[in-house]
Structure formats: C-alpha cells, structure tokens
Coordinates of C-alpha atoms in Angstrom, one line a residue:
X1 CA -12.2 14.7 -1.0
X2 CA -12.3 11.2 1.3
X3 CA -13.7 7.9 -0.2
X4 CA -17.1 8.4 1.2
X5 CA -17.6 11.6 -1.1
X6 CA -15.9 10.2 -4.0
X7 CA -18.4 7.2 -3.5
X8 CA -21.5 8.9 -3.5
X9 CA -20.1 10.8 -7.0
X10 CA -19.4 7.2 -8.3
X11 CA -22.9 5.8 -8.1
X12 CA -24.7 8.9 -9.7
X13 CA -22.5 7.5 -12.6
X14 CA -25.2 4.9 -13.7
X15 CA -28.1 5.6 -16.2
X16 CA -30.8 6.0 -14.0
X17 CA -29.2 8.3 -11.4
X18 CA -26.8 11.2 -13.6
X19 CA -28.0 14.3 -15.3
X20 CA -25.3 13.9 -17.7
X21 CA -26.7 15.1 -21.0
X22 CA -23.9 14.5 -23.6
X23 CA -20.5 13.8 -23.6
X24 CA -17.2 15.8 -25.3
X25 CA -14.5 14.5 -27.3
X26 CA -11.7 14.6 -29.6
X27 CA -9.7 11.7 -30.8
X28 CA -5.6 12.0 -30.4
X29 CA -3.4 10.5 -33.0
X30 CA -0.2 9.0 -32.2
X31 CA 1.4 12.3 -32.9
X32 CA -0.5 13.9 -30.9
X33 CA -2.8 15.5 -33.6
X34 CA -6.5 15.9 -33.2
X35 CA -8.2 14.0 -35.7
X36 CA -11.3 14.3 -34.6
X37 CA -14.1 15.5 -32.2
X38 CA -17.7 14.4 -31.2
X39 CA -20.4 16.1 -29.0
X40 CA -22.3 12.9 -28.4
X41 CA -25.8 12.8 -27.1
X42 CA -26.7 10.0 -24.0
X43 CA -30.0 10.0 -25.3
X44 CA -29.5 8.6 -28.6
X45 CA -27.3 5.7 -27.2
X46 CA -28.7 2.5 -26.5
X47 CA -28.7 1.5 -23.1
X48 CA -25.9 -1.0 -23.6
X49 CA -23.7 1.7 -25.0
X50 CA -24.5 4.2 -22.2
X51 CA -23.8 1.8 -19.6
X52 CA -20.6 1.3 -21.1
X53 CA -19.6 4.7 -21.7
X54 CA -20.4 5.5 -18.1
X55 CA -18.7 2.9 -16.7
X56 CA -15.6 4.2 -18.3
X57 CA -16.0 7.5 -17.4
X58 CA -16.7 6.1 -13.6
X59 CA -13.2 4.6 -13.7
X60 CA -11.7 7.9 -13.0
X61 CA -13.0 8.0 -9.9
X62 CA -11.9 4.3 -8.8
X63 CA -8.6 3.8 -7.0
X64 CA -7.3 4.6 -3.6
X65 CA -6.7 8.0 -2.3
X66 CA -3.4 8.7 -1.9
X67 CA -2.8 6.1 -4.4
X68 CA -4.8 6.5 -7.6
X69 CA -6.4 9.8 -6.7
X70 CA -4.7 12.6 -6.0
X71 CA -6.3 15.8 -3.7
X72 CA -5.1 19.2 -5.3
X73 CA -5.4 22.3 -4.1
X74 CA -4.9 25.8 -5.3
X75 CA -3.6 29.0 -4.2
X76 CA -6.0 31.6 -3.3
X77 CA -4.4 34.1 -6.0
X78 CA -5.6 31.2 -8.6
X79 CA -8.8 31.1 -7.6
X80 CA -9.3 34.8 -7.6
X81 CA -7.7 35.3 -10.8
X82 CA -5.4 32.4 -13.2
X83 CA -5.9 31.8 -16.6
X84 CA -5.9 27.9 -15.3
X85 CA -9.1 28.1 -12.8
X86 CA -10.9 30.6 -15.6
X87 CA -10.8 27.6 -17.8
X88 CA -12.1 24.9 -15.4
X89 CA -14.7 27.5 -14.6
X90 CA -15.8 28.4 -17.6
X91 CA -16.3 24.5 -18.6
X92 CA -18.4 23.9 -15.9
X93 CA -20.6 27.2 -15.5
X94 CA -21.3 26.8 -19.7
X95 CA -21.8 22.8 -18.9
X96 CA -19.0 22.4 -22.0
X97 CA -21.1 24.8 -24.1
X98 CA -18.3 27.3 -24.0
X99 CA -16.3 25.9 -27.2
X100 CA -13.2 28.0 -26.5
X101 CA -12.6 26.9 -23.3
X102 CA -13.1 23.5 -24.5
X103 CA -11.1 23.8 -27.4
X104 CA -8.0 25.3 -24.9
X105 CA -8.7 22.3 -22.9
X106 CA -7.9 19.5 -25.5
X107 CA -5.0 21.7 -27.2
X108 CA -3.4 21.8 -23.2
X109 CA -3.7 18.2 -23.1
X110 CA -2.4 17.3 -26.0
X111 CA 1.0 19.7 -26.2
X112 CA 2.1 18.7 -22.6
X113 CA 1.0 14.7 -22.4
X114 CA 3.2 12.7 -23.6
X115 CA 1.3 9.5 -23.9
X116 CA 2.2 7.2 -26.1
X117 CA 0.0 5.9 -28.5
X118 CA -3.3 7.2 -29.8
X119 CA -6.3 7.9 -27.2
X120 CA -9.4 10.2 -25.9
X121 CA -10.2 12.8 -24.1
X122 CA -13.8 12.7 -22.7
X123 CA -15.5 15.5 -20.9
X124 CA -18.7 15.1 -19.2
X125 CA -20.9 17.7 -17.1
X126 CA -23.2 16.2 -14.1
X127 CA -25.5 18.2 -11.9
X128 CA -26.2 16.8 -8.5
X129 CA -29.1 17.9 -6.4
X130 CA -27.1 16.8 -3.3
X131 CA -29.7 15.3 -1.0
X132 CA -29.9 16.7 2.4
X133 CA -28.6 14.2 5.5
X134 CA -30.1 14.7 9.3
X135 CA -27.3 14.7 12.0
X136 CA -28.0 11.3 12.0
X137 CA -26.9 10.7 8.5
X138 CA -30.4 9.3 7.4
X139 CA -30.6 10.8 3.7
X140 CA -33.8 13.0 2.8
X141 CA -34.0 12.8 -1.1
X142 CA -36.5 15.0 -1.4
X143 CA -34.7 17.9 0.8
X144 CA -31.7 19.2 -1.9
X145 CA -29.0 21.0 -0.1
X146 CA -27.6 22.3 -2.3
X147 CA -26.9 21.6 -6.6
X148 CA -23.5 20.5 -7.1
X149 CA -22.0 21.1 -10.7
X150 CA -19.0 19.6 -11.6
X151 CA -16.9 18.2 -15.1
X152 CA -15.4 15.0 -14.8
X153 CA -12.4 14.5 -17.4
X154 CA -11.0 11.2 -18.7
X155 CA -7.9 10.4 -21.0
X156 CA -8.2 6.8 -22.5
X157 CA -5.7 5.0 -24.6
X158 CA -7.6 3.7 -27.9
X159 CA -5.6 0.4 -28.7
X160 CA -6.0 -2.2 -31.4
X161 CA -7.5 -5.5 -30.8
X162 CA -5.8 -8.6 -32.2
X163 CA -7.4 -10.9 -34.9
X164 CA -9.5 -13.6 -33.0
X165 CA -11.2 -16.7 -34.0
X166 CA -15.3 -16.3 -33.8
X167 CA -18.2 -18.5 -33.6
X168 CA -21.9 -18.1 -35.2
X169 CA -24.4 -19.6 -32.9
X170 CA -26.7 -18.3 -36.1
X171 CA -24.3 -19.6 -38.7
X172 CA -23.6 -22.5 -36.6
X173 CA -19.9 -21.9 -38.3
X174 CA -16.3 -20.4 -36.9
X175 CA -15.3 -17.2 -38.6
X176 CA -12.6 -14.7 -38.4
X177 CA -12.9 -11.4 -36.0
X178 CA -11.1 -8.4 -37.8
X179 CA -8.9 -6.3 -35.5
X180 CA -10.3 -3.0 -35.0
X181 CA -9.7 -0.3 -32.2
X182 CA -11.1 -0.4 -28.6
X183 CA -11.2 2.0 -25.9
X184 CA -9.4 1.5 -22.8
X185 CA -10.1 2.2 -19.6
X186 CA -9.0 5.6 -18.1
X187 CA -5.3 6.1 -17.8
X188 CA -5.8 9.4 -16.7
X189 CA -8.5 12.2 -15.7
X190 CA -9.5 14.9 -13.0
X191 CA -13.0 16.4 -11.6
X192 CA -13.0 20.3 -10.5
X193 CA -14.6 21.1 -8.6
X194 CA -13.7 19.0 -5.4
X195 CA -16.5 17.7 -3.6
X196 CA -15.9 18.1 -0.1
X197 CA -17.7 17.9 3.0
X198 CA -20.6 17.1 0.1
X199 CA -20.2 20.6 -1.1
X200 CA -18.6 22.2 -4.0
X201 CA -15.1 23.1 -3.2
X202 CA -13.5 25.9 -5.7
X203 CA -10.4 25.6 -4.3
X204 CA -9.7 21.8 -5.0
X205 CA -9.4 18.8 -7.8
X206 CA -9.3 15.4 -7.9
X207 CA -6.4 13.9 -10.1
X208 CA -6.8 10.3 -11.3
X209 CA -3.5 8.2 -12.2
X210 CA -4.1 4.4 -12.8
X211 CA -0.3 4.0 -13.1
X212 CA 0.9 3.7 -9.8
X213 CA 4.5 4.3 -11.0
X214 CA 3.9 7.4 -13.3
X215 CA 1.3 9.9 -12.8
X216 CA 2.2 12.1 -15.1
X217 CA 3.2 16.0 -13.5
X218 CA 3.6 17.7 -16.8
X219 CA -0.4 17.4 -17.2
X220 CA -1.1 18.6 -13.6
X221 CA 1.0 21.2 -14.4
X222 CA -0.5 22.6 -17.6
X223 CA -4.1 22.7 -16.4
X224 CA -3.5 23.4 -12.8
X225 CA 0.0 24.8 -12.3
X226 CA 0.3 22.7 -8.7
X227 CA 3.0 20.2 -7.9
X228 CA 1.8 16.7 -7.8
X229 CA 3.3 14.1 -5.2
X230 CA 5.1 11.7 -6.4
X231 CA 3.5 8.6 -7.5
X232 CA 2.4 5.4 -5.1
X233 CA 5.3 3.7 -6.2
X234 CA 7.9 5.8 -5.9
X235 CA 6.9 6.9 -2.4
X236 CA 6.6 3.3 -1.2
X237 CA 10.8 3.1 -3.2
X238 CA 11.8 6.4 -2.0
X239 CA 10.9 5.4 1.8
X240 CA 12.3 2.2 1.8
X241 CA 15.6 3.7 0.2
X242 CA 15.8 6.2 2.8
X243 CA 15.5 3.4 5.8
X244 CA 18.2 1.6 4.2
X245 CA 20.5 4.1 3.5
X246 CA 20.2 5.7 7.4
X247 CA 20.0 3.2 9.6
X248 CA 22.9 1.5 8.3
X249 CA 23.8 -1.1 11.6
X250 CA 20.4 -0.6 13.1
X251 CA 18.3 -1.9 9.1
X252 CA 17.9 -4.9 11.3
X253 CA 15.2 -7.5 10.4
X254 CA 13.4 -6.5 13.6
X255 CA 13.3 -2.9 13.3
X256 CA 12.4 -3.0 9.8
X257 CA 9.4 -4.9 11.1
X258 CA 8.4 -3.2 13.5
X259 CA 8.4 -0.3 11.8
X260 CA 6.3 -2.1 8.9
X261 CA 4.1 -3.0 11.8
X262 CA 3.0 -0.1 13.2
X263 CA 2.4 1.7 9.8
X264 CA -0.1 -1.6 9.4
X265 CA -1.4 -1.0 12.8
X266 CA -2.2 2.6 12.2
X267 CA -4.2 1.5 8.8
X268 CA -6.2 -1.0 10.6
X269 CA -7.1 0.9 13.2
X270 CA -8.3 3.7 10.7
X271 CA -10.4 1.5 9.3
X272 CA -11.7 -0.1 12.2
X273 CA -12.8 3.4 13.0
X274 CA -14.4 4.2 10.0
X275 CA -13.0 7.6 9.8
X276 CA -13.8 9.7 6.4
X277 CA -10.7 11.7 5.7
X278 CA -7.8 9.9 4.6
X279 CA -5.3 8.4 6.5
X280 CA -1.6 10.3 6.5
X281 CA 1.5 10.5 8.8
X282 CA 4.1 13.2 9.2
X283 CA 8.1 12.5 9.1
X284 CA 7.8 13.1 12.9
X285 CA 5.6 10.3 13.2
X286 CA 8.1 7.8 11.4
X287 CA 10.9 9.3 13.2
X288 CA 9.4 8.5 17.0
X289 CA 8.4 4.7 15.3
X290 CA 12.4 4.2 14.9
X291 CA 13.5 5.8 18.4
X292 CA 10.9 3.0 20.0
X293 CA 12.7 0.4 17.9
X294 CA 16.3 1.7 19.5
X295 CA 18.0 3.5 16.2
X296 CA 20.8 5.6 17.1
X297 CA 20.1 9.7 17.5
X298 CA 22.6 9.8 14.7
X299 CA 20.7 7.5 12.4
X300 CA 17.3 9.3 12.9
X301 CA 18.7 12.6 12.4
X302 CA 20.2 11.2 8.9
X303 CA 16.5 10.0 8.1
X304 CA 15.4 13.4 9.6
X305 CA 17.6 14.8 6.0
X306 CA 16.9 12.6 3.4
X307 CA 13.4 12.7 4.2
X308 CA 13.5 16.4 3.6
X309 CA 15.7 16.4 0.7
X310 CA 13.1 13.5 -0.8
X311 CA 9.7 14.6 -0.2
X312 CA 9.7 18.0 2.0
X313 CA 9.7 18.6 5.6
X314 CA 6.0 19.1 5.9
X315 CA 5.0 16.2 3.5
X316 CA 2.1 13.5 4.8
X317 CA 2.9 10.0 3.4
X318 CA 0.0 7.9 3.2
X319 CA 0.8 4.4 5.4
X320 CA -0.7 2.4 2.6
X321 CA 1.8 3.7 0.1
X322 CA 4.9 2.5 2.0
X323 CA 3.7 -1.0 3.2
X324 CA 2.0 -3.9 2.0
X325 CA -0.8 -4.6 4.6
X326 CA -1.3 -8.0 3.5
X327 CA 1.9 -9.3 3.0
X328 CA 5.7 -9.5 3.8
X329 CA 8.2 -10.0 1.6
X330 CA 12.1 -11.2 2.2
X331 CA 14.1 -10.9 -1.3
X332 CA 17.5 -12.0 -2.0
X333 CA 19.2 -12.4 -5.6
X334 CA 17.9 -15.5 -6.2
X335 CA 14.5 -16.0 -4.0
X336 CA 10.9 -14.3 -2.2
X337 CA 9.4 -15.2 0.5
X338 CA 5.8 -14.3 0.9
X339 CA 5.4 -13.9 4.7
X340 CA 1.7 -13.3 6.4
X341 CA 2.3 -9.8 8.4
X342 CA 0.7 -11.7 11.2
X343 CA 3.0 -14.7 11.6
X344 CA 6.4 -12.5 11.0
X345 CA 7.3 -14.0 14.6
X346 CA 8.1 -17.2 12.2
X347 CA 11.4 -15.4 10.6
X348 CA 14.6 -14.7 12.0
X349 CA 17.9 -14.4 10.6
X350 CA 21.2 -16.4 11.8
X351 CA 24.9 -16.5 11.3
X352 CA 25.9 -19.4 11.2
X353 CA 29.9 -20.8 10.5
X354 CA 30.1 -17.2 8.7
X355 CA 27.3 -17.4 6.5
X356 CA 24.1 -15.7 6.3
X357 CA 21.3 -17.1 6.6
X358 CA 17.1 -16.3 7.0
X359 CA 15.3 -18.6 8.8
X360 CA 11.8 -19.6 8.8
X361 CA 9.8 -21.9 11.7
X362 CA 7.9 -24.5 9.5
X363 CA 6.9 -27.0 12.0
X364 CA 3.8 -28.6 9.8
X365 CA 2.2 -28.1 6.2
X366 CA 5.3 -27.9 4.2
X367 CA 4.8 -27.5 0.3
X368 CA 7.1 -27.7 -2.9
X369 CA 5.1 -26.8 -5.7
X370 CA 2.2 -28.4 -3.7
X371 CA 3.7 -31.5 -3.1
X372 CA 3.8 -32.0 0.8
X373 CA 7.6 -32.7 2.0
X374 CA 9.0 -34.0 5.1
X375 CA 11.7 -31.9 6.7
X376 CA 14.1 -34.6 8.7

C-alpha cells in the first residue's frame, strides 16, 4: 500500500463516511489476563464519543511508510492454506461475527505481546464501496468498482491519569479531579487485507508501529508468520554503523555528506514527482553513491558485507530512514550542532597545532542563548 491508498482509507474513518457498525474488544491486564470484552454498538454512542473512538482507531493508519507502517506480504502456500490467513479471513468474511476466530485472535495477542502495562485490543470491520476513478482520476461516487472489506486492528495502552486540580464554571469553585484510566493512542495495529492499487489485496497487510525503535516481531510473527524489518531506528543506527566501521580513512566529513546528500536529493525529487509507491534504494544504489565520493574498492566491498550480514543482500532501505532531511547534526562528547542540510558548505574540519577541530563560517547573526555576540 503507498500513502495515497492508506489516505483514502483514513478519511472513511469519520462518522459520516464509514460503515463501521460496532466495534470489538477485550481489556488486557497487566499480566496479560483478559478481564474483559465488549461488542460495542456505534449507534448508541454519542457523536462526541464516536468521534473519539474513531479517531483512535484512525491512528493506526497514521505514520510514514517505511517508518510507522510496515507492507507485509505472504507466501502463496499461506494464502492457499495457513492456519494464520484462515483467521484473518474468517474475521473479515463473518465481519467479527465468527466468535472463535475472534476469540483466537485476542488469546494470539495476548501470549506473544509483551507490552507492558494494561491496554486494548480493538477490532473494527468497514465496507467500502470503492468509488470508480476515470483515467483522469476525476472520482465517480456513484459508479462502485468494486466493495472493499477489510478489519482494522488496534492495540492501545490504557494508562492512569494523575490527580489534577479542576474548576466549576457552574460551581464557580476549584475542586479535585480523581485519577482514573484513559486510553492511549495506538501503540500498535494491522489492516488485512492490503488495499492496493484501490483493490483488495489477499496477499498483503499493513503493520502499524508508533515506536520507531521497537516494533515488536514476536506479534508479526504470531498472526502472520512473516519477518518484519527492523524498526526506523535501528535501520537509520545500523547504516550509519556500517559507514563508520568500513570506510575507516575515507568516514571523511565530505563523503559522509555527500552521501547524506544524495539520499536527500533522491527524497526530494520523489516528492517533487508525486510518485505513489514508496520510495526505496537497493545496497547497489548506496554502494555507486560512495564510489562517486572516491572510497577505496576495498572499503565498498567491506560495506558490500556488513550490509549483507545486517539487513540481507536484496533488502530496500527507505532514504528517509537513514537521513534526516531537515537537518544535520555534528556530535562530539560534549556538544551538537544543528546544521541546515542546505548551508553544509558552512562546515569544515581543521587540524590545527595537533588538535582537532570543526569549523563553522558565521560571518553575521551570531546567538548565545539569543543574546547576539560579536566574534573579534
């Protein structure tokens, strides 16, 4: 799924626009006990409480992809017979009717999360009558392509709220606000089936991490039994890790650059050209980046290994999980240095009398702590 599709899914999760009837639960204790379950009409909500409940739900579908949300895809074998896809069929073709597969669902959540703290699982069931788009992607609402049925899954922590002071406008007098519980937003959650090329996609999910640095594989691999990438995070660690440790002599300032200036110049130019699908490179890719910036043979075939050893010879990285396109950042022990990736013309760095130094152009509009300073 690209960010278009996963759009177009996001808006439908509003009041006026879903045909989401009810919504499944059960309640998780902090030792991972069920407590308790609710099959909770929409219809008997107020508006108020709908709103909210949808806009929680909706969360799972916010994020980056690549970053937050995850594509997964099974094997053919799976789809044609696994105990896994039988599940997430049988909770979407029974719209969460089939109380066995739900049960199985929440009792596979529960053994293999580990969570902490207490929280829910909600499961709600949509069906969209897709509208029909003209090859010049005007939409024709009344022209259905096709009905797309989906469930939409979200895991969120229930936390307690701290004891605040209150006001009475109506009392016209302060009073105490007891601590009680509150739902979070998602921390974790999937839709099956994918949504691609606005069509249902058997084959794929869609695995929501908020957690950039943990994004839990033990839950992808009790309800889908696929690998999961590792998370944002680590990627973005991993890569940088591997650069240092390989191009030893060459982990100059100005290759390190310019390789963090052509990932940003491939991610602007992606969305300058407003393409759908997400936005990946391959190791060969990264590898052809260093040989332009003049690292030794022997360096890139040294990043050639680790890169397999780390994520797999075939593995896409997404650019926007290994740079910051907004910033750059020089870190020593003891100080940062927030650099526009725009002006990184304005840093060098100097020996000088034996000792290392990183210097930084600052001919006008020099701030301590916003105090302006005169450099003399």
């Amino acid at each position: 799924m690209n960010e278009k599709e996963i759009g177009e899914l996001r808006r439908r999760l509003r009041p006026d626009k879903n045909a989401i009837t009810h919504v499944r639960g059960c309640y998780v204790n902090e030792n991972r006990e069920i407590v308790s379950q609710f099959d909770q009409s929409l219809a008997l909500l107020s508006q108020e409480e709908s709103e909210l409940l949808l806009s929680t739900v909706r969360r799972t579908l916010s994020g980056g992809v690549g970053k937050n949300l995850v594509n997964l895809e099974f094997e053919t074998a799976q789809v044609v017979d696994s105990p896994e896809h039988r599940l997430l069929m049988a909770l979407r073709d029974s719209a969460l009717r089939d109380e066995e597969a739900v049960q199985t669902l929440f009792q596979t959540v529960l053994s293999s999360l580990t969570l902490e703290g207490s929280y829910l699982i909600l499961l709600t069931h949509d069906r969209y009558d897709v509208p029909f788009r003209s090859r010049d992607g005007a939409e024709q609402p009344d022209a259905s392509a096709e009905v797309y049925s989906y469930v939409l899954c979200s895991i969120c922590p229930v936390k307690q709220t701290k004891l605040a002071l209150g006001y009475s406008a109506h009392a016209n007098a302060f009073h105490d606000l007891k601590p009680d519980w509150a739902v979070s937003p998602p921390e974790l959650g999937f839709l099956f089936p994918d949504f691609d090329d606005r069509s249902t996609n058997l084959y794929g999910a869609l695995y929501y991490a908020r957690d950039l640095k943990e994004n839990h594989p033990e839950l992808v691999d009790a309800v889908f039994r696929r690998p999961l990438p590792p998370p944002a995070a680590v990627q973005k660690e991993t890569f940088h890790a591997i650069l240092g440790d390989t191009l030893a002599e060459d982990s100059s300032l100005g290759v390190v650059q310019a390789v963090h200036d052509q990932l940003r110049e491939l991610i602007a130019e992606h969305k300058e050209s407003g393409e759908a699908e997400p936005l990946t490179i391959s190791k060969g890719a990264v590898k052809s980046m260093l040989k332009s910036c003049g690292v030794l043979e022997s360096h890139i075939a040294a990043f050639d290994a680790k890169y397999d050893e780390a994520f797999g010879p075939e593995a896409l990285l997404p650019p926007r999980n290994l740079v910051d396109a907004r910033k750059t950042e020089l870190r020593t022990p003891d100080v940062a240095i927030q650099v526009s990736p725009e002006r990184s013309d304005l840093v060098q760095t100097r020996v000088l009398d034996g000792v290392k130094y990183i210097l930084i152009r600052a001919d006008e509009g020099v701030e301590v702590n916003g105090v302006p300073v005169r450099i003399s």
